[in-house]
Amino acid sequence: MIAHNLLYIIYFISALLFIGATQGLATPKTALRGNNFGISGMVLAVFATLLVLPTRNDLGILLFGLLAALVGVFWANKVQITKLAQMIALLNGFGGLSSVLVALAQLVGGKGYSFDLALGITAGGIAFSGSMVAYVKFQAPNFLPDQFVKLRHFITILSFAATIFFWALFAVYHQTNALLMLSAASLVFGFGLTFGVGGADMPIVISLLNSCSGFAASAIGFSFSNIVLIITGAIVGTSGLVLSHKMTKAMNKSVSQVFFGGGQNKQKLAQTNQIAKVSSPADAAFLMQNANLVIIVPGYGMAVSGAQHALKTLAGILENKYHVRVKFAIHPVAGRMPGHMNVLLAEAKIDYDKVFLLDDINPDFETADVAYVVGANDITNPAAKTDPSSPLFGMPVLDVFKAKTVFFVKRSSGTGYSGAQNPLFFAENTMMLYGDAKKVTEEIIADL
Amino acid sequence: MTTLFLISIFVLSCLIGILIAKDVTPALHSPLMSVSNAISGIVIIGALSSAAYANGFNTQEIISLFGVFFASLNIFGGFVISWRMLRLFKKRKEK
């Protein structure tokens, strides 16, 4: 009994450490401490558990646990900062998978029907397959064939119905087989849900999947009557929900629009007879060095080409050699995960006080001589403010069009993920620079 | 422990989660996701218990051990990634 109470107290302390970890991430000053709190909480909970467990299968546990630890540390150390988003998606999927496996193991081991296990399987399964789809979308955007995308609503609805059906079957007949089918249905459901999601909506989806794996852990916690699992899972789950709520607000979208809308009017809108003006890096260099204020707007294209270091160099030359003020403008949903651009700019050691968020920078575009848009599209689309028929209408955007001259770096003349045509490309003061974001930026630097 | 007690713990934790995440500065959204992703690997506790209470080397044991494997991967990978990200933010502050 004493050991039992002690374990309870240790679990509670570790839960408090996890709360402290999340709290620490509120400001950059305390963020690293937050991460250390998280690690301490984990070490405490795992060691306490290992100490009280019967020593029957220690060797297997240590082998599997340590092998994964080695793989995880090695891998996470090696991955490039520009590939963070997919790495986080993958790891999140593994967390979800683990919840599914624990629930299945409990059932195979003879534990009868429980609501918590079914819930753990569903949430974990969605987190796992959804994250895998997200990962594949990042790694190979064209890997998933278009035919599937057309079928996705069908797949989603069917697998959702199947999920409900097996829940009911399991609840009534308490059969393990029903639960195996439930796992399969949840996996397909997660797959169908994330399958058709456009790249620009990824920040919302990634944080929702994160939330799912948290709630899955919480559900498993109910089955073990374990408070550290319940508390931690709930905090992860709700913080994921809060993040995705912030993201949907930044895009003026509802969650159902993210999963079920989009993609339909792509062909219709992409056609236009207007011609965009193409410019050269030398022109851009000339206008930038004679400017008073240059605002750089990064998007996913910067992440793909890893252009953040070149941008840092560009900003440095403009400021020191030509005394131009340089600012960076960040849209909340630029990139593929919440806060994606901030991390990349931090990696290039670009000063904090030069980086501005949507509402803080928008008034500055009026006085800017040059806006340099690096691989961003939808987040600069003025149609979001003016054209009610645009799929982006209502989304807060960066007022790039107010700058005297706008340079757009793009790989091709295509539309953004929303499929909406960006009228800014054809505006009087817009110049296109086609090519890889990093290469184009380096060519501008060479001309300075 | 009664289910009602556990449910109240759950609801209170949800409230704490909402209150904390609400105030996170946008620049740290990615690290927050990464850290919370790493700590959701706490499900390893469930996997460990499940593996330890298996009757010998049976199906339950094997499935649980894979649970341990993936949760551990989630934890270690997650904390290393978060640490790498947060170090970037810290360096810049000191300058």
JSON list of C-alpha atoms in Angstrom, two decimals, chain A residues 47-258:
[
{"chain": "A", "resi": 47, "resn": "PHE", "atom": "CA", "xyz": [11.82, 4.85, -13.76]},
{"chain": "A", "resi": 48, "resn": "ALA", "atom": "CA", "xyz": [9.13, 4.73, -11.10]},
{"chain": "A", "resi": 49, "resn": "THR", "atom": "CA", "xyz": [7.11, 2.40, -13.34]},
{"chain": "A", "resi": 50, "resn": "LEU", "atom": "CA", "xyz": [10.08, 0.16, -14.07]},
{"chain": "A", "resi": 51, "resn": "LEU", "atom": "CA", "xyz": [10.87, -0.13, -10.35]},
{"chain": "A", "resi": 52, "resn": "VAL", "atom": "CA", "xyz": [7.44, -1.31, -9.27]},
{"chain": "A", "resi": 53, "resn": "LEU", "atom": "CA", "xyz": [6.72, -3.66, -12.16]},
{"chain": "A", "resi": 54, "resn": "PRO", "atom": "CA", "xyz": [7.28, -7.41, -11.80]},
{"chain": "A", "resi": 55, "resn": "THR", "atom": "CA", "xyz": [10.64, -8.29, -13.32]},
{"chain": "A", "resi": 56, "resn": "ARG", "atom": "CA", "xyz": [9.30, -10.92, -15.69]},
{"chain": "A", "resi": 57, "resn": "ASN", "atom": "CA", "xyz": [10.08, -9.39, -19.07]},
{"chain": "A", "resi": 58, "resn": "ASP", "atom": "CA", "xyz": [12.76, -6.88, -18.27]},
{"chain": "A", "resi": 59, "resn": "LEU", "atom": "CA", "xyz": [15.16, -7.89, -21.00]},
{"chain": "A", "resi": 60, "resn": "GLY", "atom": "CA", "xyz": [12.66, -7.43, -23.83]},
{"chain": "A", "resi": 61, "resn": "ILE", "atom": "CA", "xyz": [11.51, -4.09, -22.44]},
{"chain": "A", "resi": 62, "resn": "LEU", "atom": "CA", "xyz": [15.03, -2.75, -22.11]},
{"chain": "A", "resi": 63, "resn": "LEU", "atom": "CA", "xyz": [15.99, -4.02, -25.55]},
{"chain": "A", "resi": 64, "resn": "PHE", "atom": "CA", "xyz": [13.01, -2.48, -27.34]},
{"chain": "A", "resi": 65, "resn": "GLY", "atom": "CA", "xyz": [13.06, 0.73, -25.32]},
{"chain": "A", "resi": 66, "resn": "LEU", "atom": "CA", "xyz": [16.78, 1.38, -25.71]},
{"chain": "A", "resi": 67, "resn": "LEU", "atom": "CA", "xyz": [16.87, 0.45, -29.39]},
{"chain": "A", "resi": 68, "resn": "ALA", "atom": "CA", "xyz": [14.10, 2.98, -30.07]},
{"chain": "A", "resi": 69, "resn": "ALA", "atom": "CA", "xyz": [15.93, 5.55, -27.94]},
{"chain": "A", "resi": 70, "resn": "LEU", "atom": "CA", "xyz": [19.09, 5.14, -30.00]},
{"chain": "A", "resi": 71, "resn": "VAL", "atom": "CA", "xyz": [17.21, 5.34, -33.30]},
{"chain": "A", "resi": 72, "resn": "GLY", "atom": "CA", "xyz": [15.21, 8.36, -32.09]},
{"chain": "A", "resi": 73, "resn": "VAL", "atom": "CA", "xyz": [18.19, 10.36, -30.83]},
{"chain": "A", "resi": 74, "resn": "PHE", "atom": "CA", "xyz": [20.31, 9.59, -33.88]},
{"chain": "A", "resi": 75, "resn": "TRP", "atom": "CA", "xyz": [17.55, 10.36, -36.33]},
{"chain": "A", "resi": 76, "resn": "ALA", "atom": "CA", "xyz": [16.31, 13.55, -34.67]},
{"chain": "A", "resi": 77, "resn": "ASN", "atom": "CA", "xyz": [19.87, 14.81, -34.51]},
{"chain": "A", "resi": 78, "resn": "LYS", "atom": "CA", "xyz": [20.50, 14.20, -38.17]},
{"chain": "A", "resi": 79, "resn": "VAL", "atom": "CA", "xyz": [17.31, 15.53, -39.72]},
{"chain": "A", "resi": 80, "resn": "GLN", "atom": "CA", "xyz": [17.60, 18.93, -41.42]},
{"chain": "A", "resi": 81, "resn": "ILE", "atom": "CA", "xyz": [15.80, 21.84, -39.80]},
{"chain": "A", "resi": 82, "resn": "THR", "atom": "CA", "xyz": [13.89, 22.39, -43.04]},
{"chain": "A", "resi": 83, "resn": "LYS", "atom": "CA", "xyz": [12.40, 18.89, -42.67]},
{"chain": "A", "resi": 84, "resn": "LEU", "atom": "CA", "xyz": [11.17, 19.42, -39.11]},
{"chain": "A", "resi": 85, "resn": "ALA", "atom": "CA", "xyz": [7.49, 19.45, -40.01]},
{"chain": "A", "resi": 86, "resn": "GLN", "atom": "CA", "xyz": [7.50, 15.95, -41.47]},
{"chain": "A", "resi": 87, "resn": "MET", "atom": "CA", "xyz": [9.69, 14.62, -38.66]},
{"chain": "A", "resi": 88, "resn": "ILE", "atom": "CA", "xyz": [7.21, 15.88, -36.05]},
{"chain": "A", "resi": 89, "resn": "ALA", "atom": "CA", "xyz": [4.34, 14.38, -38.06]},
{"chain": "A", "resi": 90, "resn": "LEU", "atom": "CA", "xyz": [6.09, 11.02, -38.16]},
{"chain": "A", "resi": 91, "resn": "LEU", "atom": "CA", "xyz": [6.90, 10.98, -34.44]},
{"chain": "A", "resi": 92, "resn": "ASN", "atom": "CA", "xyz": [3.35, 11.98, -33.62]},
{"chain": "A", "resi": 93, "resn": "GLY", "atom": "CA", "xyz": [2.12, 9.06, -35.71]},
{"chain": "A", "resi": 94, "resn": "PHE", "atom": "CA", "xyz": [4.32, 6.69, -33.71]},
{"chain": "A", "resi": 95, "resn": "GLY", "atom": "CA", "xyz": [2.79, 7.98, -30.48]},
{"chain": "A", "resi": 96, "resn": "GLY", "atom": "CA", "xyz": [-0.68, 7.26, -31.84]},
{"chain": "A", "resi": 97, "resn": "LEU", "atom": "CA", "xyz": [0.41, 3.81, -33.00]},
{"chain": "A", "resi": 98, "resn": "SER", "atom": "CA", "xyz": [1.74, 3.06, -29.55]},
{"chain": "A", "resi": 99, "resn": "SER", "atom": "CA", "xyz": [-1.67, 3.84, -28.01]},
{"chain": "A", "resi": 100, "resn": "VAL", "atom": "CA", "xyz": [-3.33, 1.47, -30.48]},
{"chain": "A", "resi": 101, "resn": "LEU", "atom": "CA", "xyz": [-0.84, -1.28, -29.67]},
{"chain": "A", "resi": 102, "resn": "VAL", "atom": "CA", "xyz": [-1.25, -0.90, -25.91]},
{"chain": "A", "resi": 103, "resn": "ALA", "atom": "CA", "xyz": [-5.03, -1.12, -26.25]},
{"chain": "A", "resi": 104, "resn": "LEU", "atom": "CA", "xyz": [-4.80, -4.18, -28.48]},
{"chain": "A", "resi": 105, "resn": "ALA", "atom": "CA", "xyz": [-2.32, -5.86, -26.12]},
{"chain": "A", "resi": 106, "resn": "GLN", "atom": "CA", "xyz": [-4.74, -5.30, -23.23]},
{"chain": "A", "resi": 107, "resn": "LEU", "atom": "CA", "xyz": [-7.54, -6.96, -25.14]},
{"chain": "A", "resi": 108, "resn": "VAL", "atom": "CA", "xyz": [-5.42, -9.86, -26.35]},
{"chain": "A", "resi": 109, "resn": "GLY", "atom": "CA", "xyz": [-4.35, -10.29, -22.71]},
{"chain": "A", "resi": 110, "resn": "GLY", "atom": "CA", "xyz": [-7.94, -10.94, -21.73]},
{"chain": "A", "resi": 111, "resn": "LYS", "atom": "CA", "xyz": [-9.20, -7.54, -20.65]},
{"chain": "A", "resi": 112, "resn": "GLY", "atom": "CA", "xyz": [-12.87, -7.39, -21.62]},
{"chain": "A", "resi": 113, "resn": "TYR", "atom": "CA", "xyz": [-14.87, -4.57, -23.14]},
{"chain": "A", "resi": 114, "resn": "SER", "atom": "CA", "xyz": [-13.99, -1.10, -22.10]},
{"chain": "A", "resi": 115, "resn": "PHE", "atom": "CA", "xyz": [-15.02, 2.23, -23.51]},
{"chain": "A", "resi": 116, "resn": "ASP", "atom": "CA", "xyz": [-11.55, 3.69, -22.85]},
{"chain": "A", "resi": 117, "resn": "LEU", "atom": "CA", "xyz": [-9.74, 1.08, -24.92]},
{"chain": "A", "resi": 118, "resn": "ALA", "atom": "CA", "xyz": [-12.10, 1.56, -27.87]},
{"chain": "A", "resi": 119, "resn": "LEU", "atom": "CA", "xyz": [-11.57, 5.31, -27.60]},
{"chain": "A", "resi": 120, "resn": "GLY", "atom": "CA", "xyz": [-7.79, 4.88, -27.37]},
{"chain": "A", "resi": 121, "resn": "ILE", "atom": "CA", "xyz": [-7.82, 2.74, -30.49]},
{"chain": "A", "resi": 122, "resn": "THR", "atom": "CA", "xyz": [-9.93, 5.19, -32.48]},
{"chain": "A", "resi": 123, "resn": "ALA", "atom": "CA", "xyz": [-8.02, 8.34, -31.52]},
{"chain": "A", "resi": 124, "resn": "GLY", "atom": "CA", "xyz": [-4.64, 6.61, -31.79]},
{"chain": "A", "resi": 125, "resn": "GLY", "atom": "CA", "xyz": [-5.53, 5.05, -35.13]},
{"chain": "A", "resi": 126, "resn": "ILE", "atom": "CA", "xyz": [-6.60, 8.39, -36.61]},
{"chain": "A", "resi": 127, "resn": "ALA", "atom": "CA", "xyz": [-3.43, 10.04, -35.28]},
{"chain": "A", "resi": 128, "resn": "PHE", "atom": "CA", "xyz": [-1.26, 7.27, -36.74]},
{"chain": "A", "resi": 129, "resn": "SER", "atom": "CA", "xyz": [-2.66, 6.99, -40.27]},
{"chain": "A", "resi": 130, "resn": "GLY", "atom": "CA", "xyz": [-3.33, 10.74, -40.54]},
{"chain": "A", "resi": 131, "resn": "SER", "atom": "CA", "xyz": [0.25, 11.53, -39.58]},
{"chain": "A", "resi": 132, "resn": "MET", "atom": "CA", "xyz": [1.58, 9.01, -42.06]},
{"chain": "A", "resi": 133, "resn": "VAL", "atom": "CA", "xyz": [-0.45, 10.66, -44.84]},
{"chain": "A", "resi": 134, "resn": "ALA", "atom": "CA", "xyz": [0.89, 14.05, -43.74]},
{"chain": "A", "resi": 135, "resn": "TYR", "atom": "CA", "xyz": [4.43, 12.67, -43.79]},
{"chain": "A", "resi": 136, "resn": "VAL", "atom": "CA", "xyz": [4.05, 11.24, -47.29]},
{"chain": "A", "resi": 137, "resn": "LYS", "atom": "CA", "xyz": [2.53, 14.53, -48.48]},
{"chain": "A", "resi": 138, "resn": "PHE", "atom": "CA", "xyz": [5.60, 16.40, -47.23]},
{"chain": "A", "resi": 139, "resn": "GLN", "atom": "CA", "xyz": [8.14, 13.96, -48.60]},
{"chain": "A", "resi": 140, "resn": "ALA", "atom": "CA", "xyz": [6.56, 13.28, -51.98]},
{"chain": "A", "resi": 141, "resn": "PRO", "atom": "CA", "xyz": [3.71, 15.68, -52.76]},
{"chain": "A", "resi": 142, "resn": "ASN", "atom": "CA", "xyz": [2.80, 13.89, -55.98]},
{"chain": "A", "resi": 143, "resn": "PHE", "atom": "CA", "xyz": [2.97, 10.37, -54.61]},
{"chain": "A", "resi": 144, "resn": "LEU", "atom": "CA", "xyz": [-0.74, 10.06, -53.87]},
{"chain": "A", "resi": 145, "resn": "PRO", "atom": "CA", "xyz": [-2.69, 9.64, -57.12]},
{"chain": "A", "resi": 146, "resn": "ASP", "atom": "CA", "xyz": [-5.48, 12.04, -58.04]},
{"chain": "A", "resi": 147, "resn": "GLN", "atom": "CA", "xyz": [-8.07, 9.29, -58.46]},
{"chain": "A", "resi": 148, "resn": "PHE", "atom": "CA", "xyz": [-7.89, 8.66, -54.72]},
{"chain": "A", "resi": 149, "resn": "VAL", "atom": "CA", "xyz": [-8.41, 12.32, -53.95]},
{"chain": "A", "resi": 150, "resn": "LYS", "atom": "CA", "xyz": [-11.71, 12.20, -55.86]},
{"chain": "A", "resi": 151, "resn": "LEU", "atom": "CA", "xyz": [-12.78, 9.15, -53.86]},
{"chain": "A", "resi": 152, "resn": "ARG", "atom": "CA", "xyz": [-11.79, 10.62, -50.53]},
{"chain": "A", "resi": 153, "resn": "HIS", "atom": "CA", "xyz": [-15.23, 11.76, -49.34]},
{"chain": "A", "resi": 154, "resn": "PHE", "atom": "CA", "xyz": [-16.54, 8.30, -50.12]},
{"chain": "A", "resi": 155, "resn": "ILE", "atom": "CA", "xyz": [-13.69, 6.65, -48.20]},
{"chain": "A", "resi": 156, "resn": "THR", "atom": "CA", "xyz": [-14.11, 9.04, -45.27]},
{"chain": "A", "resi": 157, "resn": "ILE", "atom": "CA", "xyz": [-17.86, 8.56, -44.93]},
{"chain": "A", "resi": 158, "resn": "LEU", "atom": "CA", "xyz": [-17.66, 4.79, -45.35]},
{"chain": "A", "resi": 159, "resn": "SER", "atom": "CA", "xyz": [-14.86, 4.36, -42.82]},
{"chain": "A", "resi": 160, "resn": "PHE", "atom": "CA", "xyz": [-16.61, 6.70, -40.39]},
{"chain": "A", "resi": 161, "resn": "ALA", "atom": "CA", "xyz": [-19.74, 4.57, -40.63]},
{"chain": "A", "resi": 162, "resn": "ALA", "atom": "CA", "xyz": [-17.62, 1.46, -40.15]},
{"chain": "A", "resi": 163, "resn": "THR", "atom": "CA", "xyz": [-15.96, 2.97, -37.08]},
{"chain": "A", "resi": 164, "resn": "ILE", "atom": "CA", "xyz": [-19.35, 3.68, -35.49]},
{"chain": "A", "resi": 165, "resn": "PHE", "atom": "CA", "xyz": [-20.62, 0.22, -36.44]},
{"chain": "A", "resi": 166, "resn": "PHE", "atom": "CA", "xyz": [-17.69, -1.62, -34.84]},
{"chain": "A", "resi": 167, "resn": "TRP", "atom": "CA", "xyz": [-17.94, 0.55, -31.74]},
{"chain": "A", "resi": 168, "resn": "ALA", "atom": "CA", "xyz": [-21.54, -0.57, -31.36]},
{"chain": "A", "resi": 169, "resn": "LEU", "atom": "CA", "xyz": [-20.68, -4.18, -32.16]},
{"chain": "A", "resi": 170, "resn": "PHE", "atom": "CA", "xyz": [-17.92, -4.16, -29.57]},
{"chain": "A", "resi": 171, "resn": "ALA", "atom": "CA", "xyz": [-20.10, -2.52, -26.94]},
{"chain": "A", "resi": 172, "resn": "VAL", "atom": "CA", "xyz": [-22.92, -5.03, -27.43]},
{"chain": "A", "resi": 173, "resn": "TYR", "atom": "CA", "xyz": [-21.10, -8.29, -28.10]},
{"chain": "A", "resi": 174, "resn": "HIS", "atom": "CA", "xyz": [-17.76, -7.58, -26.36]},
{"chain": "A", "resi": 175, "resn": "GLN", "atom": "CA", "xyz": [-15.83, -9.40, -29.05]},
{"chain": "A", "resi": 176, "resn": "THR", "atom": "CA", "xyz": [-12.11, -8.84, -29.57]},
{"chain": "A", "resi": 177, "resn": "ASN", "atom": "CA", "xyz": [-12.56, -9.33, -33.31]},
{"chain": "A", "resi": 178, "resn": "ALA", "atom": "CA", "xyz": [-14.81, -6.29, -33.45]},
{"chain": "A", "resi": 179, "resn": "LEU", "atom": "CA", "xyz": [-12.00, -4.31, -31.93]},
{"chain": "A", "resi": 180, "resn": "LEU", "atom": "CA", "xyz": [-9.52, -5.46, -34.54]},
{"chain": "A", "resi": 181, "resn": "MET", "atom": "CA", "xyz": [-12.00, -4.32, -37.18]},
{"chain": "A", "resi": 182, "resn": "LEU", "atom": "CA", "xyz": [-12.40, -1.05, -35.27]},
{"chain": "A", "resi": 183, "resn": "SER", "atom": "CA", "xyz": [-8.64, -0.48, -35.45]},
{"chain": "A", "resi": 184, "resn": "ALA", "atom": "CA", "xyz": [-8.72, -1.05, -39.20]},
{"chain": "A", "resi": 185, "resn": "ALA", "atom": "CA", "xyz": [-11.72, 1.27, -39.67]},
{"chain": "A", "resi": 186, "resn": "SER", "atom": "CA", "xyz": [-10.07, 4.03, -37.60]},
{"chain": "A", "resi": 187, "resn": "LEU", "atom": "CA", "xyz": [-6.91, 3.76, -39.65]},
{"chain": "A", "resi": 188, "resn": "VAL", "atom": "CA", "xyz": [-8.86, 4.13, -42.89]},
{"chain": "A", "resi": 189, "resn": "PHE", "atom": "CA", "xyz": [-10.85, 7.00, -41.38]},
{"chain": "A", "resi": 190, "resn": "GLY", "atom": "CA", "xyz": [-7.67, 8.90, -40.49]},
{"chain": "A", "resi": 191, "resn": "PHE", "atom": "CA", "xyz": [-6.38, 8.22, -43.97]},
{"chain": "A", "resi": 192, "resn": "GLY", "atom": "CA", "xyz": [-9.56, 9.47, -45.65]},
{"chain": "A", "resi": 193, "resn": "LEU", "atom": "CA", "xyz": [-9.72, 12.59, -43.48]},
{"chain": "A", "resi": 194, "resn": "THR", "atom": "CA", "xyz": [-6.20, 13.86, -44.19]},
{"chain": "A", "resi": 195, "resn": "PHE", "atom": "CA", "xyz": [-5.91, 12.60, -47.72]},
{"chain": "A", "resi": 196, "resn": "GLY", "atom": "CA", "xyz": [-7.47, 15.51, -49.56]},
{"chain": "A", "resi": 197, "resn": "VAL", "atom": "CA", "xyz": [-6.20, 18.27, -47.27]},
{"chain": "A", "resi": 198, "resn": "GLY", "atom": "CA", "xyz": [-4.35, 20.99, -49.14]},
{"chain": "A", "resi": 199, "resn": "GLY", "atom": "CA", "xyz": [-0.83, 21.99, -48.18]},
{"chain": "A", "resi": 200, "resn": "ALA", "atom": "CA", "xyz": [-1.87, 25.39, -46.87]},
{"chain": "A", "resi": 201, "resn": "ASP", "atom": "CA", "xyz": [-4.21, 23.72, -44.38]},
{"chain": "A", "resi": 202, "resn": "MET", "atom": "CA", "xyz": [-1.45, 21.49, -43.04]},
{"chain": "A", "resi": 203, "resn": "PRO", "atom": "CA", "xyz": [-0.71, 23.57, -39.90]},
{"chain": "A", "resi": 204, "resn": "ILE", "atom": "CA", "xyz": [-4.30, 22.98, -38.77]},
{"chain": "A", "resi": 205, "resn": "VAL", "atom": "CA", "xyz": [-4.23, 19.27, -39.52]},
{"chain": "A", "resi": 206, "resn": "ILE", "atom": "CA", "xyz": [-0.83, 18.65, -37.93]},
{"chain": "A", "resi": 207, "resn": "SER", "atom": "CA", "xyz": [-1.92, 20.21, -34.65]},
{"chain": "A", "resi": 208, "resn": "LEU", "atom": "CA", "xyz": [-5.26, 18.36, -34.73]},
{"chain": "A", "resi": 209, "resn": "LEU", "atom": "CA", "xyz": [-3.44, 15.04, -35.18]},
{"chain": "A", "resi": 210, "resn": "ASN", "atom": "CA", "xyz": [-1.17, 16.00, -32.30]},
{"chain": "A", "resi": 211, "resn": "SER", "atom": "CA", "xyz": [-4.27, 16.58, -30.24]},
{"chain": "A", "resi": 212, "resn": "CYS", "atom": "CA", "xyz": [-5.63, 13.16, -31.25]},
{"chain": "A", "resi": 213, "resn": "SER", "atom": "CA", "xyz": [-2.57, 11.28, -30.01]},
{"chain": "A", "resi": 214, "resn": "GLY", "atom": "CA", "xyz": [-2.81, 13.19, -26.72]},
{"chain": "A", "resi": 215, "resn": "PHE", "atom": "CA", "xyz": [-6.43, 12.19, -26.16]},
{"chain": "A", "resi": 216, "resn": "ALA", "atom": "CA", "xyz": [-5.53, 8.61, -27.14]},
{"chain": "A", "resi": 217, "resn": "ALA", "atom": "CA", "xyz": [-2.95, 8.54, -24.34]},
{"chain": "A", "resi": 218, "resn": "SER", "atom": "CA", "xyz": [-5.56, 9.95, -21.98]},
{"chain": "A", "resi": 219, "resn": "ALA", "atom": "CA", "xyz": [-8.02, 7.20, -22.93]},
{"chain": "A", "resi": 220, "resn": "ILE", "atom": "CA", "xyz": [-5.38, 4.54, -22.28]},
{"chain": "A", "resi": 221, "resn": "GLY", "atom": "CA", "xyz": [-4.81, 6.25, -18.93]},
{"chain": "A", "resi": 222, "resn": "PHE", "atom": "CA", "xyz": [-8.45, 5.67, -17.97]},
{"chain": "A", "resi": 223, "resn": "SER", "atom": "CA", "xyz": [-8.06, 1.99, -18.70]},
{"chain": "A", "resi": 224, "resn": "PHE", "atom": "CA", "xyz": [-5.02, 1.76, -16.38]},
{"chain": "A", "resi": 225, "resn": "SER", "atom": "CA", "xyz": [-6.48, 4.23, -13.84]},
{"chain": "A", "resi": 226, "resn": "ASN", "atom": "CA", "xyz": [-3.22, 6.08, -14.26]},
{"chain": "A", "resi": 227, "resn": "ILE", "atom": "CA", "xyz": [-3.33, 9.81, -13.48]},
{"chain": "A", "resi": 228, "resn": "VAL", "atom": "CA", "xyz": [-0.12, 10.82, -15.22]},
{"chain": "A", "resi": 229, "resn": "LEU", "atom": "CA", "xyz": [-1.45, 9.42, -18.50]},
{"chain": "A", "resi": 230, "resn": "ILE", "atom": "CA", "xyz": [-4.82, 11.10, -18.05]},
{"chain": "A", "resi": 231, "resn": "ILE", "atom": "CA", "xyz": [-3.43, 14.51, -17.12]},
{"chain": "A", "resi": 232, "resn": "THR", "atom": "CA", "xyz": [-0.66, 14.58, -19.72]},
{"chain": "A", "resi": 233, "resn": "GLY", "atom": "CA", "xyz": [-2.89, 13.28, -22.50]},
{"chain": "A", "resi": 234, "resn": "ALA", "atom": "CA", "xyz": [-5.53, 15.90, -21.68]},
{"chain": "A", "resi": 235, "resn": "ILE", "atom": "CA", "xyz": [-2.99, 18.73, -21.75]},
{"chain": "A", "resi": 236, "resn": "VAL", "atom": "CA", "xyz": [-1.49, 17.60, -25.05]},
{"chain": "A", "resi": 237, "resn": "GLY", "atom": "CA", "xyz": [-4.96, 17.06, -26.47]},
{"chain": "A", "resi": 238, "resn": "THR", "atom": "CA", "xyz": [-6.32, 20.47, -25.51]},
{"chain": "A", "resi": 239, "resn": "SER", "atom": "CA", "xyz": [-3.17, 22.40, -26.42]},
{"chain": "A", "resi": 240, "resn": "GLY", "atom": "CA", "xyz": [-3.38, 20.82, -29.88]},
{"chain": "A", "resi": 241, "resn": "LEU", "atom": "CA", "xyz": [-7.01, 21.92, -30.11]},
{"chain": "A", "resi": 242, "resn": "VAL", "atom": "CA", "xyz": [-6.16, 25.47, -29.04]},
{"chain": "A", "resi": 243, "resn": "LEU", "atom": "CA", "xyz": [-3.38, 25.67, -31.63]},
{"chain": "A", "resi": 244, "resn": "SER", "atom": "CA", "xyz": [-5.60, 24.46, -34.45]},
{"chain": "A", "resi": 245, "resn": "HIS", "atom": "CA", "xyz": [-8.31, 26.88, -33.34]},
{"chain": "A", "resi": 246, "resn": "LYS", "atom": "CA", "xyz": [-5.78, 29.71, -33.60]},
{"chain": "A", "resi": 247, "resn": "MET", "atom": "CA", "xyz": [-4.79, 28.49, -37.07]},
{"chain": "A", "resi": 248, "resn": "THR", "atom": "CA", "xyz": [-8.37, 28.22, -38.33]},
{"chain": "A", "resi": 249, "resn": "LYS", "atom": "CA", "xyz": [-8.98, 31.75, -37.09]},
{"chain": "A", "resi": 250, "resn": "ALA", "atom": "CA", "xyz": [-5.90, 32.96, -38.98]},
{"chain": "A", "resi": 251, "resn": "MET", "atom": "CA", "xyz": [-7.31, 31.42, -42.15]},
{"chain": "A", "resi": 252, "resn": "ASN", "atom": "CA", "xyz": [-10.94, 32.34, -41.52]},
{"chain": "A", "resi": 253, "resn": "LYS", "atom": "CA", "xyz": [-11.89, 28.71, -42.07]},
{"chain": "A", "resi": 254, "resn": "SER", "atom": "CA", "xyz": [-13.86, 26.12, -40.17]},
{"chain": "A", "resi": 255, "resn": "VAL", "atom": "CA", "xyz": [-12.44, 22.70, -39.41]},
{"chain": "A", "resi": 256, "resn": "SER", "atom": "CA", "xyz": [-14.99, 21.06, -41.69]},
{"chain": "A", "resi": 257, "resn": "GLN", "atom": "CA", "xyz": [-13.85, 23.28, -44.57]},
{"chain": "A", "resi": 258, "resn": "VAL", "atom": "CA", "xyz": [-10.31, 22.05, -44.00]}
]
